[in-house]
Amino acid sequence: MLVSAKDMLQKAKAGKYAVGQFNINNLEWTKAILLTAEELKSPVILGVSEGAGKYMCGYTTIVGMVKGMINELGITVPVALHLDHGSYEGAKKCIEAGFSSVMFDGSHYPIDENIAKTKELVATADALGISVEAEVGAIGGEEDGVVGNGEVADPDECKMIADLGVSMLAAGIGNIHGKYPENWAGLNFDVLAKISELCGDMPLVLHGGTGIPADMIQKAISLGVSKINVNTECQLAFADATRKYIEAGKDLQGKGFDPRKLLAPGFDAIKATVKEKMELFGSVGKA
Ligand code: 13P
């Protein structure tokens, strides 16, 4: 079922677990994530960056693929199709194309402009039952051309954005897209606790889920994080498994070059990564 992320995240917040957002890049990614969610009876969010959206031939192609798979694979768990780090225009396009959730990343605007644009999108999306994620502060590093300096969010600004009626709020707390550097200072739990206290029931989003140690993930969930985004880790797992297959010369044995065989180890590696994350986030059996 393609649904807004609102209900699943409110349930997660109340139940003290988190729903994973796994970014998709193609058919194999989407199928691997959907099948794993179904096997584990977990709600799931499919994330699409604007760059991945272009790569997959546009938002309407993605909506068609995801709806088709939900139907053909018999997926019964709640699935949200969500724009990741969207621009204002990108969010509008996804709403028109049939996404069930969008992120508007206005974190690079002055707070007044972030508030004004978020408010407009919430009004449009709300009328259609589509959830909106907003961002305050910035996630460090780079994802698909979206670069952030890693500013830690101001809790008072988080409260202002939360009050606009968004469904979930991403706040920079020292998290980074991609691999974490050796000298990473870790998540800023003092700021997270303050944001949580001010924003009450608002589900909070932790971006940059790749490589955050399990104890930090659990602490973040205990402090109000209900959605965790993972992208790079699935990419690394896919690349590693594919490299091993080719280095073992398996593509040269029999019909090992058939893409359905060539991409199978990477597909299985994505499934294993998603399973591990769903177990860590506590969303297994929560569909
Ligand atoms: P990672 O690539 O670090 O897992 O981050 C994913 C993310 O935050 C998507 O918005």
XYZ file of C-alpha atoms and ligand atoms in Angstrom:
297
model
C 0.000 0.000 0.000
C 1.384 3.403 -0.974
C 0.675 5.674 1.993
C 1.749 8.978 3.508
C 4.558 8.678 6.041
C 2.558 10.534 8.698
C 0.751 7.656 10.440
C 3.653 5.215 10.308
C 5.965 7.803 11.886
C 3.503 8.826 14.583
C 3.180 5.153 15.508
C 6.967 4.819 15.499
C 7.363 7.859 17.741
C 4.789 6.514 20.213
C 6.292 3.003 20.098
C 9.917 4.196 20.428
C 11.286 2.701 17.223
C 12.256 4.184 13.849
C 11.159 3.509 10.270
C 13.995 3.288 7.738
C 14.115 5.431 4.622
C 16.145 3.550 2.051
C 17.062 5.465 -1.101
C 16.358 3.783 -4.423
C 18.360 3.937 -7.655
C 16.757 1.436 -9.992
C 14.497 -1.609 -10.244
C 16.809 -3.931 -8.269
C 17.037 -1.479 -5.343
C 13.288 -0.960 -5.202
C 12.447 -4.650 -5.430
C 15.054 -5.616 -2.802
C 13.767 -3.038 -0.298
C 10.078 -3.815 -0.846
C 10.575 -7.588 -0.542
C 12.618 -7.210 2.641
C 9.999 -4.940 4.224
C 7.295 -7.471 3.360
C 9.304 -10.432 4.697
C 9.937 -8.606 7.983
C 6.452 -7.068 8.185
C 8.007 -3.636 8.536
C 6.731 -0.277 7.304
C 9.214 1.313 4.897
C 9.994 4.600 3.162
C 11.521 4.613 -0.327
C 13.676 7.728 -0.719
C 14.284 9.362 -4.108
C 16.816 12.174 -4.462
C 16.294 14.620 -7.329
C 19.405 13.188 -9.028
C 18.123 9.610 -8.720
C 14.758 10.862 -9.969
C 16.371 12.087 -13.190
C 18.397 8.883 -13.504
C 15.239 6.766 -13.240
C 13.557 8.775 -16.054
C 11.488 11.148 -13.952
C 9.003 11.024 -11.115
C 6.059 9.572 -13.044
C 8.224 6.618 -14.134
C 9.100 5.992 -10.484
C 5.484 6.206 -9.327
C 4.534 3.686 -12.041
C 7.353 1.320 -11.069
C 6.637 1.451 -7.328
C 2.860 1.090 -7.678
C 3.361 -1.749 -10.157
C 5.731 -3.586 -7.832
C 3.482 -3.174 -4.799
C 0.733 -4.779 -6.840
C 2.707 -7.499 -8.642
C 4.779 -8.530 -5.592
C 1.761 -8.508 -3.266
C 3.276 -5.971 -0.860
C 0.887 -5.441 2.059
C 3.079 -3.394 4.440
C 2.753 0.411 4.448
C 5.122 1.957 1.875
C 5.765 5.701 1.534
C 7.321 7.018 -1.674
C 9.266 10.070 -0.535
C 11.263 12.815 -2.248
C 14.621 13.218 -0.462
C 16.166 16.709 -0.060
C 13.743 18.218 -2.529
C 13.800 21.750 -3.858
C 10.540 23.708 -3.742
C 9.914 22.994 -7.457
C 10.940 19.352 -7.089
C 8.497 18.863 -4.217
C 5.666 20.329 -6.296
C 6.521 18.022 -9.203
C 6.513 14.951 -6.952
C 3.170 15.928 -5.436
C 1.742 16.147 -8.970
C 3.371 12.882 -10.046
C 1.786 10.872 -7.216
C 4.455 10.618 -4.516
C 2.914 9.998 -1.093
C 5.503 12.047 0.808
C 7.987 14.844 0.081
C 10.902 16.485 1.802
C 11.395 20.178 1.224
C 14.959 21.005 2.196
C 14.873 24.743 2.823
C 17.796 24.582 5.258
C 20.042 26.699 2.980
C 17.509 29.580 2.998
C 17.267 32.190 5.755
C 14.814 30.849 8.363
C 11.983 33.222 7.302
C 12.153 31.971 3.720
C 12.404 28.349 4.875
C 9.255 28.915 6.964
C 7.327 30.634 4.132
C 8.122 27.962 1.530
C 7.536 25.051 3.933
C 4.168 26.546 4.897
C 3.049 26.793 1.257
C 4.018 23.199 0.547
C 2.301 21.917 3.691
C -0.949 23.580 2.566
C -0.766 21.934 -0.884
C 0.337 18.523 0.403
C -2.068 18.383 3.346
C -5.093 18.740 1.095
C -3.919 15.606 -0.774
C -2.953 13.556 2.301
C 0.756 13.778 1.464
C 3.315 14.058 4.279
C 5.975 16.797 4.300
C 9.436 16.634 5.883
C 11.220 19.912 6.578
C 14.837 20.572 7.529
C 16.542 22.916 9.960
C 20.320 23.138 10.308
C 22.164 21.183 7.651
C 23.355 17.642 7.142
C 27.082 17.674 6.452
C 28.720 16.237 3.347
C 27.274 15.764 -0.129
C 24.408 13.691 -1.480
C 23.647 13.731 -5.172
C 24.836 17.312 -5.576
C 23.126 18.575 -2.389
C 25.966 19.916 -0.253
C 25.568 20.792 3.444
C 28.000 22.397 5.860
C 26.752 20.433 8.827
C 25.353 23.319 10.904
C 23.782 22.090 14.107
C 20.100 23.070 14.213
C 18.793 25.823 16.463
C 16.068 24.176 18.641
C 13.929 27.350 18.608
C 13.940 27.360 14.802
C 12.994 23.653 14.867
C 9.985 24.527 17.017
C 8.928 27.265 14.533
C 9.048 24.815 11.608
C 7.392 21.997 13.586
C 4.482 24.346 14.337
C 3.772 24.708 10.588
C 2.118 21.292 10.542
C 4.902 19.294 8.894
C 4.715 15.527 9.440
C 8.390 15.070 10.341
C 11.397 17.248 10.950
C 15.035 16.703 9.999
C 17.475 18.554 12.230
C 21.219 18.732 11.748
C 22.867 17.298 14.886
C 26.352 16.602 13.578
C 25.216 13.912 11.132
C 26.857 13.611 7.712
C 25.871 12.039 4.374
C 28.258 9.336 3.176
C 31.010 7.688 5.231
C 31.906 9.291 8.578
C 35.497 10.536 8.916
C 37.807 8.955 11.518
C 37.726 12.135 13.616
C 33.906 12.500 13.597
C 32.695 14.054 16.861
C 29.509 11.924 16.978
C 25.881 13.023 17.215
C 25.043 16.019 19.372
C 22.594 14.434 21.834
C 22.254 17.587 23.942
C 20.805 19.455 20.969
C 18.644 16.465 20.008
C 17.206 16.301 23.540
C 16.423 20.017 23.472
C 14.721 19.776 20.045
C 12.727 16.778 21.244
C 11.612 18.603 24.357
C 10.468 21.664 22.392
C 8.845 19.782 19.501
C 6.783 17.322 21.581
C 5.212 14.569 19.480
C 6.889 15.594 16.208
C 8.707 12.600 14.650
C 12.364 13.597 14.155
C 14.464 12.431 11.216
C 18.077 11.320 11.350
C 19.804 11.663 7.971
C 23.189 10.132 7.223
C 22.295 6.741 8.725
C 25.277 5.015 7.067
C 27.975 4.126 9.571
C 26.359 5.509 12.740
C 27.219 3.004 15.506
C 24.303 0.945 16.900
C 24.476 2.492 20.386
C 24.158 6.016 18.934
C 21.206 4.906 16.791
C 19.466 3.484 19.851
C 20.118 6.604 21.901
C 18.812 8.811 19.057
C 15.607 6.727 18.899
C 15.176 7.026 22.673
C 15.413 10.825 22.237
C 12.642 11.052 19.628
C 14.128 10.025 16.266
C 11.460 8.040 14.362
C 12.836 8.023 10.799
C 16.390 7.131 9.809
C 17.741 7.597 6.286
C 20.159 5.116 4.752
C 21.627 5.449 1.286
C 25.412 4.981 1.002
C 25.456 1.700 2.963
C 23.247 -0.063 0.388
C 25.429 1.329 -2.412
C 28.613 0.043 -0.758
C 27.059 -3.384 -0.118
C 25.868 -3.627 -3.743
C 29.248 -2.577 -5.157
C 31.175 -4.944 -2.899
C 29.071 -7.995 -3.782
C 29.158 -7.169 -7.506
C 32.960 -6.711 -7.432
C 33.412 -10.101 -5.732
C 31.239 -11.821 -8.370
C 33.259 -10.336 -11.209
C 36.648 -10.813 -9.557
C 35.769 -14.492 -9.070
C 35.207 -14.661 -12.849
C 31.612 -15.792 -12.382
C 30.365 -13.567 -15.188
C 32.498 -15.635 -17.541
C 31.154 -19.005 -16.415
C 28.142 -20.330 -18.351
C 25.554 -17.584 -18.635
C 26.954 -15.675 -15.672
C 26.911 -12.507 -17.753
C 23.081 -12.515 -17.809
C 22.126 -9.330 -15.912
C 19.693 -11.319 -13.787
C 22.690 -13.360 -12.563
C 25.237 -10.544 -12.586
C 23.090 -8.268 -10.416
C 21.826 -10.999 -8.068
C 24.667 -10.843 -5.471
C 24.277 -7.046 -5.217
C 20.513 -7.451 -4.885
C 20.981 -9.963 -2.046
C 23.493 -7.616 -0.375
C 20.959 -4.750 -0.397
C 18.377 -7.086 1.158
C 20.820 -8.089 3.915
C 21.688 -4.439 4.642
C 18.032 -3.381 4.804
C 17.228 -6.340 7.100
C 20.062 -5.446 9.461
C 18.882 -1.816 9.635
C 15.216 -2.700 10.166
C 16.227 -4.980 13.043
C 18.401 -2.238 14.557
C 15.716 0.428 14.126
C 13.086 -1.828 15.762
C 10.542 -1.628 12.904
C 10.307 -5.423 12.338
C 6.749 -6.703 12.911
C 5.376 -3.156 13.178
C 3.463 -3.128 9.848
P 23.753 8.122 3.934
O 24.064 8.059 2.489
O 24.893 8.657 4.733
O 23.239 6.840 4.467
O 22.594 9.219 4.124
C 21.336 8.998 3.570
C 20.448 10.175 3.729
O 20.504 10.886 4.717
C 19.482 10.460 2.675
O 18.887 11.688 2.830
